[in-house]
Amino acid sequence: MSDANQPVLFYSVSEAYGEFSNFAEYPIQVDGKRWPTSEHYFQALKFTEAQHREAIRKEPSPMQAARMGRDRKRPLRKDWESVKVAVMRTAVLSKFAQYEELRMLLLSTGERKIVEHTTNDSYWGDGGDSSGKNMLGRILMEIRSQLREQANNNT
């Protein structure tokens, strides 16, 4: 099998394609605010209350932001299940649209399948054995198509 047919696997920020992780340190501007990472934005949007969102936005690490977002002592917004994919899409598109080097890296994957390869998550990732939904990988491939289309329209 040639490289062109091999899926692009990512998970840890310290490994190949680690930039695709929401923990990668690329601050994004969304809704007039600077978010330290796309993970911060995603986790904060789980809540409607400004104080919860701001507390997460101000966290120094994406891991701590994720922990805060998963803490069910904070009241999760009622529509979270129906909006979470759209929130993730906004976070990912913002990141790849705001950094030229990330856009180029994403476009360099061609038509290869992109997979968040982890046993820790079978919704956003592949569950470690390809049984998961790989929603983050799917969103990355969607964004890649969108960015490619924009690039083609601008030439």
PDB file of C-alpha atoms in Angstrom:
ATOM      1  CA  MET A   1       0.000   0.000   0.000  1.00  0.00           C
ATOM      2  CA  SER A   2       1.437   3.373  -0.954  1.00  0.00           C
ATOM      3  CA  ASP A   3       1.610   6.290   1.447  1.00  0.00           C
ATOM      4  CA  ALA A   4      -1.177   8.020  -0.485  1.00  0.00           C
ATOM      5  CA  ASN A   5      -3.582   5.297   0.670  1.00  0.00           C
ATOM      6  CA  GLN A   6      -2.417   5.225   4.273  1.00  0.00           C
ATOM      7  CA  PRO A   7      -4.686   7.070   6.713  1.00  0.00           C
ATOM      8  CA  VAL A   8      -3.258  10.069   8.555  1.00  0.00           C
ATOM      9  CA  LEU A   9      -3.289   9.061  12.221  1.00  0.00           C
ATOM     10  CA  PHE A  10      -2.931  11.675  14.937  1.00  0.00           C
ATOM     11  CA  TYR A  11      -3.473  12.010  18.670  1.00  0.00           C
ATOM     12  CA  SER A  12      -0.587  13.347  20.737  1.00  0.00           C
ATOM     13  CA  VAL A  13       0.640  16.879  20.062  1.00  0.00           C
ATOM     14  CA  SER A  14       4.229  15.570  20.252  1.00  0.00           C
ATOM     15  CA  GLU A  15       3.752  13.043  17.424  1.00  0.00           C
ATOM     16  CA  ALA A  16       3.238  13.319  13.648  1.00  0.00           C
ATOM     17  CA  TYR A  17       0.275  15.523  12.761  1.00  0.00           C
ATOM     18  CA  GLY A  18      -0.009  16.554  16.415  1.00  0.00           C
ATOM     19  CA  GLU A  19      -1.076  19.963  15.110  1.00  0.00           C
ATOM     20  CA  PHE A  20      -4.452  18.352  14.296  1.00  0.00           C
ATOM     21  CA  SER A  21      -5.085  17.794  18.011  1.00  0.00           C
ATOM     22  CA  ASN A  22      -7.306  20.310  19.782  1.00  0.00           C
ATOM     23  CA  PHE A  23      -4.605  20.407  22.468  1.00  0.00           C
ATOM     24  CA  ALA A  24      -2.066  21.855  19.987  1.00  0.00           C
ATOM     25  CA  GLU A  25      -1.103  25.342  21.094  1.00  0.00           C
ATOM     26  CA  TYR A  26      -2.548  27.493  18.343  1.00  0.00           C
ATOM     27  CA  PRO A  27      -4.636  30.280  19.878  1.00  0.00           C
ATOM     28  CA  ILE A  28      -7.789  31.045  17.930  1.00  0.00           C
ATOM     29  CA  GLN A  29      -9.969  34.147  17.630  1.00  0.00           C
ATOM     30  CA  VAL A  30     -13.684  33.350  17.777  1.00  0.00           C
ATOM     31  CA  ASP A  31     -16.575  35.629  18.676  1.00  0.00           C
ATOM     32  CA  GLY A  32     -14.202  38.499  19.438  1.00  0.00           C
ATOM     33  CA  LYS A  33     -12.208  36.520  22.008  1.00  0.00           C
ATOM     34  CA  ARG A  34      -8.822  34.842  22.003  1.00  0.00           C
ATOM     35  CA  TRP A  35      -8.913  31.185  23.040  1.00  0.00           C
ATOM     36  CA  PRO A  36      -5.570  29.540  23.978  1.00  0.00           C
ATOM     37  CA  THR A  37      -6.477  26.369  22.019  1.00  0.00           C
ATOM     38  CA  SER A  38      -9.427  24.969  20.094  1.00  0.00           C
ATOM     39  CA  GLU A  39      -9.933  22.632  23.086  1.00  0.00           C
ATOM     40  CA  HIS A  40     -10.513  25.644  25.348  1.00  0.00           C
ATOM     41  CA  TYR A  41     -13.172  26.978  22.972  1.00  0.00           C
ATOM     42  CA  PHE A  42     -14.911  23.617  22.586  1.00  0.00           C
ATOM     43  CA  GLN A  43     -15.012  22.895  26.334  1.00  0.00           C
ATOM     44  CA  ALA A  44     -16.161  26.415  27.247  1.00  0.00           C
ATOM     45  CA  LEU A  45     -19.060  26.284  24.794  1.00  0.00           C
ATOM     46  CA  LYS A  46     -20.563  23.402  26.776  1.00  0.00           C
ATOM     47  CA  PHE A  47     -21.917  26.042  29.140  1.00  0.00           C
ATOM     48  CA  THR A  48     -24.225  29.014  28.744  1.00  0.00           C
ATOM     49  CA  GLU A  49     -23.020  30.889  31.837  1.00  0.00           C
ATOM     50  CA  ALA A  50     -20.336  33.453  31.075  1.00  0.00           C
ATOM     51  CA  GLN A  51     -18.422  32.749  34.296  1.00  0.00           C
ATOM     52  CA  HIS A  52     -17.942  29.071  33.363  1.00  0.00           C
ATOM     53  CA  ARG A  53     -16.873  29.946  29.823  1.00  0.00           C
ATOM     54  CA  GLU A  54     -14.416  32.572  31.037  1.00  0.00           C
ATOM     55  CA  ALA A  55     -12.941  30.300  33.715  1.00  0.00           C
ATOM     56  CA  ILE A  56     -12.202  27.687  31.054  1.00  0.00           C
ATOM     57  CA  ARG A  57     -10.895  30.274  28.565  1.00  0.00           C
ATOM     58  CA  LYS A  58      -8.429  31.543  31.176  1.00  0.00           C
ATOM     59  CA  GLU A  59      -7.062  28.095  32.076  1.00  0.00           C
ATOM     60  CA  PRO A  60      -3.373  27.849  31.160  1.00  0.00           C
ATOM     61  CA  SER A  61      -3.499  24.260  29.862  1.00  0.00           C
ATOM     62  CA  PRO A  62      -5.805  22.510  27.391  1.00  0.00           C
ATOM     63  CA  MET A  63      -5.830  19.431  29.663  1.00  0.00           C
ATOM     64  CA  GLN A  64      -7.167  21.493  32.559  1.00  0.00           C
ATOM     65  CA  ALA A  65      -9.701  23.166  30.248  1.00  0.00           C
ATOM     66  CA  ALA A  66     -10.864  19.683  29.184  1.00  0.00           C
ATOM     67  CA  ARG A  67     -11.190  18.566  32.806  1.00  0.00           C
ATOM     68  CA  MET A  68     -13.264  21.636  33.604  1.00  0.00           C
ATOM     69  CA  GLY A  69     -15.463  21.049  30.569  1.00  0.00           C
ATOM     70  CA  ARG A  70     -16.096  17.455  31.635  1.00  0.00           C
ATOM     71  CA  ASP A  71     -16.919  18.420  35.227  1.00  0.00           C
ATOM     72  CA  ARG A  72     -20.633  17.827  35.631  1.00  0.00           C
ATOM     73  CA  LYS A  73     -20.834  20.091  38.692  1.00  0.00           C
ATOM     74  CA  ARG A  74     -21.216  22.817  36.076  1.00  0.00           C
ATOM     75  CA  PRO A  75     -24.624  22.776  34.360  1.00  0.00           C
ATOM     76  CA  LEU A  76     -24.192  21.531  30.790  1.00  0.00           C
ATOM     77  CA  ARG A  77     -26.188  23.517  28.248  1.00  0.00           C
ATOM     78  CA  LYS A  78     -29.432  21.750  27.404  1.00  0.00           C
ATOM     79  CA  ASP A  79     -28.817  21.660  23.654  1.00  0.00           C
ATOM     80  CA  TRP A  80     -25.211  20.410  23.886  1.00  0.00           C
ATOM     81  CA  GLU A  81     -25.782  17.073  22.147  1.00  0.00           C
ATOM     82  CA  SER A  82     -27.402  18.808  19.167  1.00  0.00           C
ATOM     83  CA  VAL A  83     -24.765  21.572  18.823  1.00  0.00           C
ATOM     84  CA  LYS A  84     -21.467  19.913  19.803  1.00  0.00           C
ATOM     85  CA  VAL A  85     -20.486  18.952  16.242  1.00  0.00           C
ATOM     86  CA  ALA A  86     -21.162  22.494  14.998  1.00  0.00           C
ATOM     87  CA  VAL A  87     -19.107  23.904  17.904  1.00  0.00           C
ATOM     88  CA  MET A  88     -16.224  21.557  17.032  1.00  0.00           C
ATOM     89  CA  ARG A  89     -16.488  22.542  13.357  1.00  0.00           C
ATOM     90  CA  THR A  90     -16.233  26.241  14.316  1.00  0.00           C
ATOM     91  CA  ALA A  91     -13.187  25.549  16.503  1.00  0.00           C
ATOM     92  CA  VAL A  92     -11.380  23.487  13.857  1.00  0.00           C
ATOM     93  CA  LEU A  93     -12.214  25.807  10.955  1.00  0.00           C
ATOM     94  CA  SER A  94     -11.040  28.818  12.987  1.00  0.00           C
ATOM     95  CA  LYS A  95      -7.720  27.142  13.745  1.00  0.00           C
ATOM     96  CA  PHE A  96      -6.976  26.011  10.194  1.00  0.00           C
ATOM     97  CA  ALA A  97      -8.202  29.242   8.596  1.00  0.00           C
ATOM     98  CA  GLN A  98      -6.134  31.429  10.958  1.00  0.00           C
ATOM     99  CA  TYR A  99      -2.765  29.681  10.496  1.00  0.00           C
ATOM    100  CA  GLU A 100      -1.273  29.378   7.027  1.00  0.00           C
ATOM    101  CA  GLU A 101       1.133  26.595   8.094  1.00  0.00           C
ATOM    102  CA  LEU A 102      -1.757  24.534   9.498  1.00  0.00           C
ATOM    103  CA  ARG A 103      -3.836  25.073   6.376  1.00  0.00           C
ATOM    104  CA  MET A 104      -0.891  23.888   4.242  1.00  0.00           C
ATOM    105  CA  LEU A 105      -0.318  20.849   6.481  1.00  0.00           C
ATOM    106  CA  LEU A 106      -3.986  19.872   6.283  1.00  0.00           C
ATOM    107  CA  LEU A 107      -4.075  20.344   2.502  1.00  0.00           C
ATOM    108  CA  SER A 108      -0.860  18.297   2.174  1.00  0.00           C
ATOM    109  CA  THR A 109      -2.784  15.212   3.324  1.00  0.00           C
ATOM    110  CA  GLY A 110      -4.473  15.101  -0.099  1.00  0.00           C
ATOM    111  CA  GLU A 111      -7.438  12.743  -0.070  1.00  0.00           C
ATOM    112  CA  ARG A 112      -6.115  10.522   2.716  1.00  0.00           C
ATOM    113  CA  LYS A 113      -8.460   9.559   5.520  1.00  0.00           C
ATOM    114  CA  ILE A 114      -7.692  11.496   8.727  1.00  0.00           C
ATOM    115  CA  VAL A 115      -8.168   9.592  11.981  1.00  0.00           C
ATOM    116  CA  GLU A 116      -7.902  10.621  15.608  1.00  0.00           C
ATOM    117  CA  HIS A 117      -6.388   7.324  16.716  1.00  0.00           C
ATOM    118  CA  THR A 118      -7.039   6.754  20.426  1.00  0.00           C
ATOM    119  CA  THR A 119      -8.529   4.206  22.792  1.00  0.00           C
ATOM    120  CA  ASN A 120      -9.677   7.135  24.968  1.00  0.00           C
ATOM    121  CA  ASP A 121     -12.522   8.261  22.704  1.00  0.00           C
ATOM    122  CA  SER A 122     -14.849   6.411  20.378  1.00  0.00           C
ATOM    123  CA  TYR A 123     -16.939   9.445  19.447  1.00  0.00           C
ATOM    124  CA  TRP A 124     -14.375  12.074  18.399  1.00  0.00           C
ATOM    125  CA  GLY A 125     -11.731   9.387  17.809  1.00  0.00           C
ATOM    126  CA  ASP A 126     -11.605   5.856  16.410  1.00  0.00           C
ATOM    127  CA  GLY A 127     -11.709   4.027  19.739  1.00  0.00           C
ATOM    128  CA  GLY A 128      -8.210   2.707  18.989  1.00  0.00           C
ATOM    129  CA  ASP A 129      -9.539  -0.114  16.803  1.00  0.00           C
ATOM    130  CA  SER A 130     -11.406   1.796  14.069  1.00  0.00           C
ATOM    131  CA  SER A 131     -14.772   1.030  15.686  1.00  0.00           C
ATOM    132  CA  GLY A 132     -15.302   4.645  16.763  1.00  0.00           C
ATOM    133  CA  LYS A 133     -17.095   7.412  14.878  1.00  0.00           C
ATOM    134  CA  ASN A 134     -13.902   9.484  14.337  1.00  0.00           C
ATOM    135  CA  MET A 135     -15.953  12.697  14.306  1.00  0.00           C
ATOM    136  CA  LEU A 136     -12.868  14.922  14.722  1.00  0.00           C
ATOM    137  CA  GLY A 137     -11.178  13.221  11.767  1.00  0.00           C
ATOM    138  CA  ARG A 138     -14.355  13.618   9.710  1.00  0.00           C
ATOM    139  CA  ILE A 139     -14.530  17.326  10.554  1.00  0.00           C
ATOM    140  CA  LEU A 140     -10.866  17.754   9.589  1.00  0.00           C
ATOM    141  CA  MET A 141     -11.543  16.105   6.212  1.00  0.00           C
ATOM    142  CA  GLU A 142     -14.590  18.355   5.727  1.00  0.00           C
ATOM    143  CA  ILE A 143     -12.545  21.464   6.555  1.00  0.00           C
ATOM    144  CA  ARG A 144      -9.789  20.243   4.223  1.00  0.00           C
ATOM    145  CA  SER A 145     -12.300  20.070   1.346  1.00  0.00           C
ATOM    146  CA  GLN A 146     -13.636  23.513   2.221  1.00  0.00           C
ATOM    147  CA  LEU A 147     -10.150  25.056   2.336  1.00  0.00           C
ATOM    148  CA  ARG A 148      -9.150  23.336  -0.913  1.00  0.00           C
ATOM    149  CA  GLU A 149     -12.273  24.699  -2.602  1.00  0.00           C
ATOM    150  CA  GLN A 150     -11.523  28.225  -1.328  1.00  0.00           C
ATOM    151  CA  ALA A 151      -7.930  27.952  -2.566  1.00  0.00           C
ATOM    152  CA  ASN A 152      -9.137  26.795  -6.002  1.00  0.00           C
ATOM    153  CA  ASN A 153     -11.642  29.660  -6.203  1.00  0.00           C
ATOM    154  CA  ASN A 154      -8.923  32.186  -5.373  1.00  0.00           C
ATOM    155  CA  THR A 155      -6.583  31.089  -8.178  1.00  0.00           C
TER     156      THR A 155
END
